PDB file of C-alpha atoms in Angstrom:
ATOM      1  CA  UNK A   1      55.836  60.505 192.671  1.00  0.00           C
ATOM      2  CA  UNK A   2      53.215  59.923 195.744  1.00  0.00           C
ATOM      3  CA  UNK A   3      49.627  59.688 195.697  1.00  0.00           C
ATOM      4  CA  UNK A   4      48.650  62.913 196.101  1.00  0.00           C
ATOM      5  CA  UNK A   5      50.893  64.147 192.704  1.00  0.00           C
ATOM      6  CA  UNK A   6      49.305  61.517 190.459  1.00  0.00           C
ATOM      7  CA  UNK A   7      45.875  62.460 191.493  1.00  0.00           C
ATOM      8  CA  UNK A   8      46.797  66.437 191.308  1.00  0.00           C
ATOM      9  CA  UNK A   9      48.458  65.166 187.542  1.00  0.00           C
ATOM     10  CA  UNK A  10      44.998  63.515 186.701  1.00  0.00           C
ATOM     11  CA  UNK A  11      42.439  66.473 187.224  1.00  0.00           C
ATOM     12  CA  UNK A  12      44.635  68.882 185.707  1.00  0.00           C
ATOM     13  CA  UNK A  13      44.941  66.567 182.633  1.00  0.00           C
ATOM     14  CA  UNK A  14      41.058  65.850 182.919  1.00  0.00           C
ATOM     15  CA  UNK A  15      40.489  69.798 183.248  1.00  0.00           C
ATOM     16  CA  UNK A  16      42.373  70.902 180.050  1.00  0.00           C
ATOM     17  CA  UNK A  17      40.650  67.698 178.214  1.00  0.00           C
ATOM     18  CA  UNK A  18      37.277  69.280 179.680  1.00  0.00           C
ATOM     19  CA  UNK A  19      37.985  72.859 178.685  1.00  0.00           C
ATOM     20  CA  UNK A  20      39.518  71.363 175.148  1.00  0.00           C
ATOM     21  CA  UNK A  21      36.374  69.743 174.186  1.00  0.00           C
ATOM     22  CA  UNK A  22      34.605  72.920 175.347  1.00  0.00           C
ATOM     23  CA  UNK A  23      36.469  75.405 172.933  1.00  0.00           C
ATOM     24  CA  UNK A  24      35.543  72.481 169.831  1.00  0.00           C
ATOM     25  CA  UNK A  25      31.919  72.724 171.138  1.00  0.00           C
ATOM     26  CA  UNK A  26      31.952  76.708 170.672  1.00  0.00           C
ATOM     27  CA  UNK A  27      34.332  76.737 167.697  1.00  0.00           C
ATOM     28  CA  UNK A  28      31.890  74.390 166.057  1.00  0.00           C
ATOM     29  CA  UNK A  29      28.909  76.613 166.563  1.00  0.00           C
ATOM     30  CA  UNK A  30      27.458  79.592 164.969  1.00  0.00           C
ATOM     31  CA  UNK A  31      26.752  82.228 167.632  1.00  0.00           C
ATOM     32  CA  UNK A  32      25.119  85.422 166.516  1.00  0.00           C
ATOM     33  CA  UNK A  33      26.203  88.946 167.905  1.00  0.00           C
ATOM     34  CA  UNK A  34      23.061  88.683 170.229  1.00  0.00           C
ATOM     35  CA  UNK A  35      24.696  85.275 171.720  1.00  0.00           C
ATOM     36  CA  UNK A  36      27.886  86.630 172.062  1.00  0.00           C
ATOM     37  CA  UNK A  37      27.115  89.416 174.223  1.00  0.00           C
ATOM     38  CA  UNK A  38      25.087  87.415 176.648  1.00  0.00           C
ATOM     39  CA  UNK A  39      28.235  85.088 176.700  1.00  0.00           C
ATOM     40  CA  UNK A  40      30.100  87.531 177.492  1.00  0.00           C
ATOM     41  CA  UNK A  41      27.608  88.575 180.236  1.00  0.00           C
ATOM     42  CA  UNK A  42      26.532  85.183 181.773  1.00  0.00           C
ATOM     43  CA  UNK A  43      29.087  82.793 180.612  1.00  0.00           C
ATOM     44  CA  UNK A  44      31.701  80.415 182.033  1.00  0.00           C
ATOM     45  CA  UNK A  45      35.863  81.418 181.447  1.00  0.00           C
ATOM     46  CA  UNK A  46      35.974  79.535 177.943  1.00  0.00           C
ATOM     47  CA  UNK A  47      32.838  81.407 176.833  1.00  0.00           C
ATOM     48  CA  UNK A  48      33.887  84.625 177.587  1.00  0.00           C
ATOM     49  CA  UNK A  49      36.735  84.532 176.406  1.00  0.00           C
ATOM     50  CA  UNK A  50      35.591  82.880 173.138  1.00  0.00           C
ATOM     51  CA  UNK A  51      32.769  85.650 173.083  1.00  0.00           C
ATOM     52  CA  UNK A  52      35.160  88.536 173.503  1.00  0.00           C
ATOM     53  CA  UNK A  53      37.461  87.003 170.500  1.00  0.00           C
ATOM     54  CA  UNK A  54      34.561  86.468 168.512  1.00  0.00           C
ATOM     55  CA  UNK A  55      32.852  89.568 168.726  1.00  0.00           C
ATOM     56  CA  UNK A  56      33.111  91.912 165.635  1.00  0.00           C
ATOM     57  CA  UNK A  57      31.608  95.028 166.898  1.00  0.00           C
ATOM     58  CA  UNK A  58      29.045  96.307 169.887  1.00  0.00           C
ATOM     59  CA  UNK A  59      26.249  98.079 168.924  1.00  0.00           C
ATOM     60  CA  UNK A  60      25.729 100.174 172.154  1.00  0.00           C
ATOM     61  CA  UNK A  61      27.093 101.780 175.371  1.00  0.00           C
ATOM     62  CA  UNK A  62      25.336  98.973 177.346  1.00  0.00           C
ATOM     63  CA  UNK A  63      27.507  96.413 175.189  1.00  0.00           C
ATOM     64  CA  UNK A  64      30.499  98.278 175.692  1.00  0.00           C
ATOM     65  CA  UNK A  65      29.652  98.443 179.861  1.00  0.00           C
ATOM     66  CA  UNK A  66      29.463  94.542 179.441  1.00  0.00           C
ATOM     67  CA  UNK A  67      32.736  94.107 177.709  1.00  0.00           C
ATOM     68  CA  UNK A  68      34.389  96.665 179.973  1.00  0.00           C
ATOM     69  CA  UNK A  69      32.814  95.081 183.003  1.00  0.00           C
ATOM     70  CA  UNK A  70      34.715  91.601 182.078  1.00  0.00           C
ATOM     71  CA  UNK A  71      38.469  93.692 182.579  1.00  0.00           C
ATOM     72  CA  UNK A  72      38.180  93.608 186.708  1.00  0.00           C
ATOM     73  CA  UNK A  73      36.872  91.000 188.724  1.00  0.00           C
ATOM     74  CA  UNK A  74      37.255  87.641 186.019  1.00  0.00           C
ATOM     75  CA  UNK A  75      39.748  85.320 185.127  1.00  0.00           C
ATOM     76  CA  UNK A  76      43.495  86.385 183.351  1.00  0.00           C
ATOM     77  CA  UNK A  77      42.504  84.766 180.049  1.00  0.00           C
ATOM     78  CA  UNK A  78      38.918  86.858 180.362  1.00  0.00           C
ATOM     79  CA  UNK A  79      40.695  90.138 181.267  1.00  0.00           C
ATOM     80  CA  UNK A  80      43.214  90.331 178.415  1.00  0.00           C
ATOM     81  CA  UNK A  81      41.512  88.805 175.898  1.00  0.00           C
ATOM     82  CA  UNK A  82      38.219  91.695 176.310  1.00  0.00           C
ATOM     83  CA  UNK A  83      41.219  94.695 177.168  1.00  0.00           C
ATOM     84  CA  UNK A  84      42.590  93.521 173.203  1.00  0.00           C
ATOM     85  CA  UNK A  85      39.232  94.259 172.006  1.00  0.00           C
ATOM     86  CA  UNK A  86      38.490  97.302 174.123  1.00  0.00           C
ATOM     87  CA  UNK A  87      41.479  98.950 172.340  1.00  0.00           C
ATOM     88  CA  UNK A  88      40.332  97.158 168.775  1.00  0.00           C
ATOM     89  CA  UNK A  89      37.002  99.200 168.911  1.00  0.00           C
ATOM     90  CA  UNK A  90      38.204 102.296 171.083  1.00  0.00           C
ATOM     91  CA  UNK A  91      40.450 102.869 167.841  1.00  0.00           C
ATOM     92  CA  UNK A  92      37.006 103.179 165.568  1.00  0.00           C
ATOM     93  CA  UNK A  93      35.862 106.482 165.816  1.00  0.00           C
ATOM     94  CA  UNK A  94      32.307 105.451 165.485  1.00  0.00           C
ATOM     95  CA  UNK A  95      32.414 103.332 168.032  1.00  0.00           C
ATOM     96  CA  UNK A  96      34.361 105.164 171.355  1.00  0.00           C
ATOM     97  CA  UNK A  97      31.470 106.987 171.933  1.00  0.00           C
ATOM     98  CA  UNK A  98      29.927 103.928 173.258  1.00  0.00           C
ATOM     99  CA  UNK A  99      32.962 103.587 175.762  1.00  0.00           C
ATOM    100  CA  UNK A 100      32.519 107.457 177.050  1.00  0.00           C
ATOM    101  CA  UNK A 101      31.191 107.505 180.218  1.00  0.00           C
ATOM    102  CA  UNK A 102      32.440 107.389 184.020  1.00  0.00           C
ATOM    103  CA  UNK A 103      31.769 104.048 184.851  1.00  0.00           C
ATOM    104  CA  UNK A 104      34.019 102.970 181.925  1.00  0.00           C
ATOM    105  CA  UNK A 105      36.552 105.591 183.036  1.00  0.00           C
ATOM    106  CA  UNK A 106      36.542 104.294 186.786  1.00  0.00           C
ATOM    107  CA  UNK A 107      37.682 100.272 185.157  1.00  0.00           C
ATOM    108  CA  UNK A 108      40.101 101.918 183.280  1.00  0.00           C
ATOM    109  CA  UNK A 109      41.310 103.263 185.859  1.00  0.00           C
ATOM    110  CA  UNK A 110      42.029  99.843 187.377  1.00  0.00           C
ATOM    111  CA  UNK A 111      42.986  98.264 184.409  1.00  0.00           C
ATOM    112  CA  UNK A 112      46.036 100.410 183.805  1.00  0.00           C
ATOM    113  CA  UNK A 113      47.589  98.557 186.766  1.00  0.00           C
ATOM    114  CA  UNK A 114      46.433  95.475 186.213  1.00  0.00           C
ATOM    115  CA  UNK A 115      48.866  92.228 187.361  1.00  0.00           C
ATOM    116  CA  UNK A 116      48.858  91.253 183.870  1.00  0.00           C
ATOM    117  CA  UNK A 117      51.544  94.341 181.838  1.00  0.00           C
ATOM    118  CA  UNK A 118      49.343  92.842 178.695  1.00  0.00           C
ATOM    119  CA  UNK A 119      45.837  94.248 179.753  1.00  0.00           C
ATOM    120  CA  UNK A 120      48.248  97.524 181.463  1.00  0.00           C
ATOM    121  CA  UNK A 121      49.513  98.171 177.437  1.00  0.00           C
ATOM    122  CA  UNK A 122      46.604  97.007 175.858  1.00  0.00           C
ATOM    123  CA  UNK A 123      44.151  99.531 177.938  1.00  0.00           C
ATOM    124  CA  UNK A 124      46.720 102.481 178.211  1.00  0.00           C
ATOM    125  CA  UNK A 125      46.640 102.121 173.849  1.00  0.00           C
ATOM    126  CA  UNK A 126      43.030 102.150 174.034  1.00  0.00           C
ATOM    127  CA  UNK A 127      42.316 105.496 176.236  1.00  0.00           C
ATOM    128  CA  UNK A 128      44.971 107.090 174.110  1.00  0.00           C
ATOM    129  CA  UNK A 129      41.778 107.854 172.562  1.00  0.00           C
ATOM    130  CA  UNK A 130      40.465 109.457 174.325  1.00  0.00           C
ATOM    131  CA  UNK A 131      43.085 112.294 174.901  1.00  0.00           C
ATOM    132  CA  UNK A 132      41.733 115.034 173.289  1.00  0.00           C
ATOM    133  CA  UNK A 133      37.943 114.195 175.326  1.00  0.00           C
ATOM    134  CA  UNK A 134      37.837 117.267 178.030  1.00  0.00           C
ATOM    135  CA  UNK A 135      35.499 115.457 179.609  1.00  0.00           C
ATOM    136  CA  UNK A 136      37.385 112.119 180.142  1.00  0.00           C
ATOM    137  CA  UNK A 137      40.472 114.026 180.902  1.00  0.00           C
ATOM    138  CA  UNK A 138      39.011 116.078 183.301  1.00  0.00           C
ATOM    139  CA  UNK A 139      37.518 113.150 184.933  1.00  0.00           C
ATOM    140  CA  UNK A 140      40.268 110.562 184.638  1.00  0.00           C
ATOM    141  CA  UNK A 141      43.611 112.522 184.764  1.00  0.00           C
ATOM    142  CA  UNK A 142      42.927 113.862 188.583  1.00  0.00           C
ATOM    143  CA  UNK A 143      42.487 110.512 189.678  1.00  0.00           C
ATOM    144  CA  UNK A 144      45.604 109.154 187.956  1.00  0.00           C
ATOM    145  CA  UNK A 145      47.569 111.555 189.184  1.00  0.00           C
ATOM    146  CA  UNK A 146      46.316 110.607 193.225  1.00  0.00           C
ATOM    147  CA  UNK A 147      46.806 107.031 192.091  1.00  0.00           C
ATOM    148  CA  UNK A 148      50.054 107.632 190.960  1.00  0.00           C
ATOM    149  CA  UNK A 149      50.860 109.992 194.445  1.00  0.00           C
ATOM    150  CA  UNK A 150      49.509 107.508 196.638  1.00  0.00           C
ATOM    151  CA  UNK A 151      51.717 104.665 195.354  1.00  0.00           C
ATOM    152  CA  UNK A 152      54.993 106.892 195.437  1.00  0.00           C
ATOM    153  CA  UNK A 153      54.085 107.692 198.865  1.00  0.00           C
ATOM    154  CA  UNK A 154      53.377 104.185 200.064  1.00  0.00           C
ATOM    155  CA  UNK A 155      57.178 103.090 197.939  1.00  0.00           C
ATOM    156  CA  UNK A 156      58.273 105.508 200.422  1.00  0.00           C
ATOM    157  CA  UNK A 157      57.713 103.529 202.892  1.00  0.00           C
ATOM    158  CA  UNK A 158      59.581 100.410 202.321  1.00  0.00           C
ATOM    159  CA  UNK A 159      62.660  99.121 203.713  1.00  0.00           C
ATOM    160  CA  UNK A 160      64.151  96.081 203.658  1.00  0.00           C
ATOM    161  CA  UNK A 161      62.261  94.576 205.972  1.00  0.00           C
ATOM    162  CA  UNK A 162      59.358  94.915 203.041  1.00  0.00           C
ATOM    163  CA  UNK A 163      58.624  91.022 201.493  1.00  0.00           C
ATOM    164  CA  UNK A 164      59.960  91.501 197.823  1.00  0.00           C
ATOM    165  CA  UNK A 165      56.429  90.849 196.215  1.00  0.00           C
ATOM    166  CA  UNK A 166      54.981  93.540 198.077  1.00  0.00           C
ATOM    167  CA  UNK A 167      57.531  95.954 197.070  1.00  0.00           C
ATOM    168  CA  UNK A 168      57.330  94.350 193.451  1.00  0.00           C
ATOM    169  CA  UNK A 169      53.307  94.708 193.376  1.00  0.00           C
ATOM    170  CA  UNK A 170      53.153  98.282 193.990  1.00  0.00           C
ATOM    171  CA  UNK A 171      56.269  99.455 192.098  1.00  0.00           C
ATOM    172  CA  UNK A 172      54.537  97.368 189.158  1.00  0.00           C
ATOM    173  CA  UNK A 173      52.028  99.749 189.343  1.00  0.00           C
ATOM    174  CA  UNK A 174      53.554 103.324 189.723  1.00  0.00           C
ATOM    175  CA  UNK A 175      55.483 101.889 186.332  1.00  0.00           C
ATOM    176  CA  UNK A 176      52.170 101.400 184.269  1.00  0.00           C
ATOM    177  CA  UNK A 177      51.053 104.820 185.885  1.00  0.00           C
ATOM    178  CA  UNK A 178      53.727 106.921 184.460  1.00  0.00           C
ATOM    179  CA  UNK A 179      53.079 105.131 181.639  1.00  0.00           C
ATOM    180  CA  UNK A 180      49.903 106.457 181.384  1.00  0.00           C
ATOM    181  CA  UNK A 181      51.125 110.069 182.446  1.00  0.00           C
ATOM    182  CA  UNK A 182      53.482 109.863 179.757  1.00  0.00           C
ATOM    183  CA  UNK A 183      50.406 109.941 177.405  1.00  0.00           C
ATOM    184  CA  UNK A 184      48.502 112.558 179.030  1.00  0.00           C
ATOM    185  CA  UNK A 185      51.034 114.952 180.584  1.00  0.00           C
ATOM    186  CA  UNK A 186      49.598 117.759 179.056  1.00  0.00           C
ATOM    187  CA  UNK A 187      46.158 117.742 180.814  1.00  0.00           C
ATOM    188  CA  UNK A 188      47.563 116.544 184.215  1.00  0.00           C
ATOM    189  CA  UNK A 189      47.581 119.489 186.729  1.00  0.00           C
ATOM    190  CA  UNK A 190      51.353 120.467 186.506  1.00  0.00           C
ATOM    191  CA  UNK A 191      52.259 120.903 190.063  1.00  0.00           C
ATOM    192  CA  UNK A 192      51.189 117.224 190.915  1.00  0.00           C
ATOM    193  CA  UNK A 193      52.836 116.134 187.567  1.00  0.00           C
ATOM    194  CA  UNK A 194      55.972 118.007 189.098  1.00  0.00           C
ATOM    195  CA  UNK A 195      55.810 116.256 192.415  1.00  0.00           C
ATOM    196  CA  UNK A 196      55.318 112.931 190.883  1.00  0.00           C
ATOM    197  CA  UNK A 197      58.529 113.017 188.555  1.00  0.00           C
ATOM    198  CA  UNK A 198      60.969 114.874 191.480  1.00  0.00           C
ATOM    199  CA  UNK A 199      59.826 111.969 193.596  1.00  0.00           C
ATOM    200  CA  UNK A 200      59.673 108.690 191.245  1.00  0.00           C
ATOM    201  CA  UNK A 201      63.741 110.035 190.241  1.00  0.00           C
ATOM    202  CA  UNK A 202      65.130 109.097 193.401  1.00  0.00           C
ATOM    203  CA  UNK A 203      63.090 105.217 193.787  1.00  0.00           C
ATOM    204  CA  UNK A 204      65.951 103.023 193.583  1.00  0.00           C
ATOM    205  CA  UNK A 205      63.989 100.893 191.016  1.00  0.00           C
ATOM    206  CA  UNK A 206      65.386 101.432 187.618  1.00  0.00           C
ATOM    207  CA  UNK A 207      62.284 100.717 185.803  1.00  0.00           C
ATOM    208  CA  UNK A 208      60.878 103.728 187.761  1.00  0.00           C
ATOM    209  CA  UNK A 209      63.922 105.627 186.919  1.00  0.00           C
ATOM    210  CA  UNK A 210      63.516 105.114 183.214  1.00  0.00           C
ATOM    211  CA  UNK A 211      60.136 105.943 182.900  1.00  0.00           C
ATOM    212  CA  UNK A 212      60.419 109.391 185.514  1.00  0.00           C
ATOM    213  CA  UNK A 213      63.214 109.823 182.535  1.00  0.00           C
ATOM    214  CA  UNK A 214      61.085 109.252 179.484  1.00  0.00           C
ATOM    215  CA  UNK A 215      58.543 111.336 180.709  1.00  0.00           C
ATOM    216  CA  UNK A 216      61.166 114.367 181.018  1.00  0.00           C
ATOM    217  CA  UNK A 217      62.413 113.995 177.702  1.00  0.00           C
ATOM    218  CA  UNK A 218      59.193 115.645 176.437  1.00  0.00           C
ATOM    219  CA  UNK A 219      60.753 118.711 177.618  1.00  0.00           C
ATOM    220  CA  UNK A 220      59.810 121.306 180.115  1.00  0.00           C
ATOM    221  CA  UNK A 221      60.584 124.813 181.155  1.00  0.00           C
ATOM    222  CA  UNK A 222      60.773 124.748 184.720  1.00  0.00           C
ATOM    223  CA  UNK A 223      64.506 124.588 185.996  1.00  0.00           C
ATOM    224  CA  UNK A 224      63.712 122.013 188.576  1.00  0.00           C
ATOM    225  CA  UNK A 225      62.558 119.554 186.210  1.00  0.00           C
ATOM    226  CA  UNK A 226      65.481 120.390 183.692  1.00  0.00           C
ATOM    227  CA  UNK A 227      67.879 119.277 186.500  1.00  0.00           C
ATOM    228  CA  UNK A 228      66.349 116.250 187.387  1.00  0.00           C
ATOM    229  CA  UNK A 229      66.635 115.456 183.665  1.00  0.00           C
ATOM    230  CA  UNK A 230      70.137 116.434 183.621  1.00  0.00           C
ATOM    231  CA  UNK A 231      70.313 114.208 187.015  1.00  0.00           C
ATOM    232  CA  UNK A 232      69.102 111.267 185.206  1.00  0.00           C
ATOM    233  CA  UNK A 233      70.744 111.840 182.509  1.00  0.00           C
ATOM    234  CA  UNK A 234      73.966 110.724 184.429  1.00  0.00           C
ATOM    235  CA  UNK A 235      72.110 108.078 186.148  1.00  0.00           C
ATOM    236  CA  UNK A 236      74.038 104.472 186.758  1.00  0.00           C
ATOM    237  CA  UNK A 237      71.687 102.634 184.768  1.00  0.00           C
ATOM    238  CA  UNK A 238      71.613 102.604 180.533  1.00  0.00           C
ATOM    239  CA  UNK A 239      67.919 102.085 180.341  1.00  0.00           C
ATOM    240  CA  UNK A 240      67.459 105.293 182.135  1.00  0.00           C
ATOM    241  CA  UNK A 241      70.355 107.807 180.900  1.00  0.00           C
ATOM    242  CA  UNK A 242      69.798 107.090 177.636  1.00  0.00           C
ATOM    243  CA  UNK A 243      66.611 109.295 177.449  1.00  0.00           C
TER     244      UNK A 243
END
């Protein structure tokens, strides 16, 4: 071992020592719901993520912008931990009001394709919601839909010359994507829902496959999509066929 290891071994033993004796510090305190949200607003990664697993409730839409606003932009740790309590409160009636309005919708948005499949799940469950909100769905379910176009188109693209991460990044999210269609397929406009699932059948990712299948096996009327069921249904991989 050189040098350079032992000294790289050091400050990442020294770090997690640091950040251990940090968690004791706020473990060991009594914060009131006032403290917590400025935590969660002005603190380090430790505090707001201690903050957002601490919190019991917000009390108003400009608590819920500053737990929303800690799900793009922050640490891993911050991101998943606030997206578990996003979809904690979004499931009390009485308080998703305080989460309805466009700037909420826009992280959302962004957090359904987050790198982390934890924060995709977590804030997919929580907008679930919100699916029988006209207002949300008319606001959110166009721009999912684009999102979800604009990464099939840009899959189309690729050939093997394409680094495998790249192509890994972006098929990542077109799968958390029809995810999210597969929750609100009824208010997406059906001609873009149509293009979306004749396209994302023929991506030679299986993952894409099986969710372009699970998707169709809500059942529709139109022949075209009937036969690309059918098609899948007789598809190579078990994952996908089986829907």
């Amino acid at each position: 071992m050189t040098t350079t290891d032992l000294n790289l071994n050091n400050t990442y033993y020294e770090t997690l020592d640091e950040n251990f004796k940090k968690a004791l510090n706020l473990i060991e305190r009594n914060f009131s719901h006032g403290e917590l949200i400025k935590l969660l607003k002005e603190g380090n990664i430790p505090e707001k993520q201690f903050a957002a697993l601490q919190l019991q409730t917000i009390k108003s839409e400009e608590e819920a912008q500053i737990l929303v606003n800690n799900l793009t932009g922050q640490d891993g740790k911050i991101r998943e931990t606030v997206s578990l309590k996003i979809n904690e409160f979004m499931s009390n009636k009485n308080l998703l009001t305080y989460f309805e309005n466009l700037q909420c919708y826009d992280t959302f948005l962004e957090a359904i394709i987050d790198i982390n499949g934890n924060i995709c799940r977590n804030i997919i469950e929580a907008t679930s919601n919100l699916e029988n909100n006209n207002a949300f769905c008319t606001y959110f379910c166009p721009k999912l839909a684009d999102k979800t176009i604009s990464l099939i188109e840009t899959i189309k693209t690729f050939n093997l010359q394409d680094g495998k991460y790249k192509i890994n990044k972006e098929v990542f999210k077109l799968y958390w994507c029809l995810e999210t269609i597969f929750r609100f397929h009824n208010t997406i406009d059906f001609n873009k829902l149509k293009y979306i699932l004749l396209s994302a059948k023929n991506i030679d990712e299986y993952t894409i496959r099986e969710k372009t299948a699970k998707i169709l096996s809500l059942g529709f009327e139109d022949k075209e999509l009937q036969s690309a069921r059918a098609e899948l249904k007789q598809d190579k991989n078990y994952y996908v066929r089986r829907f």
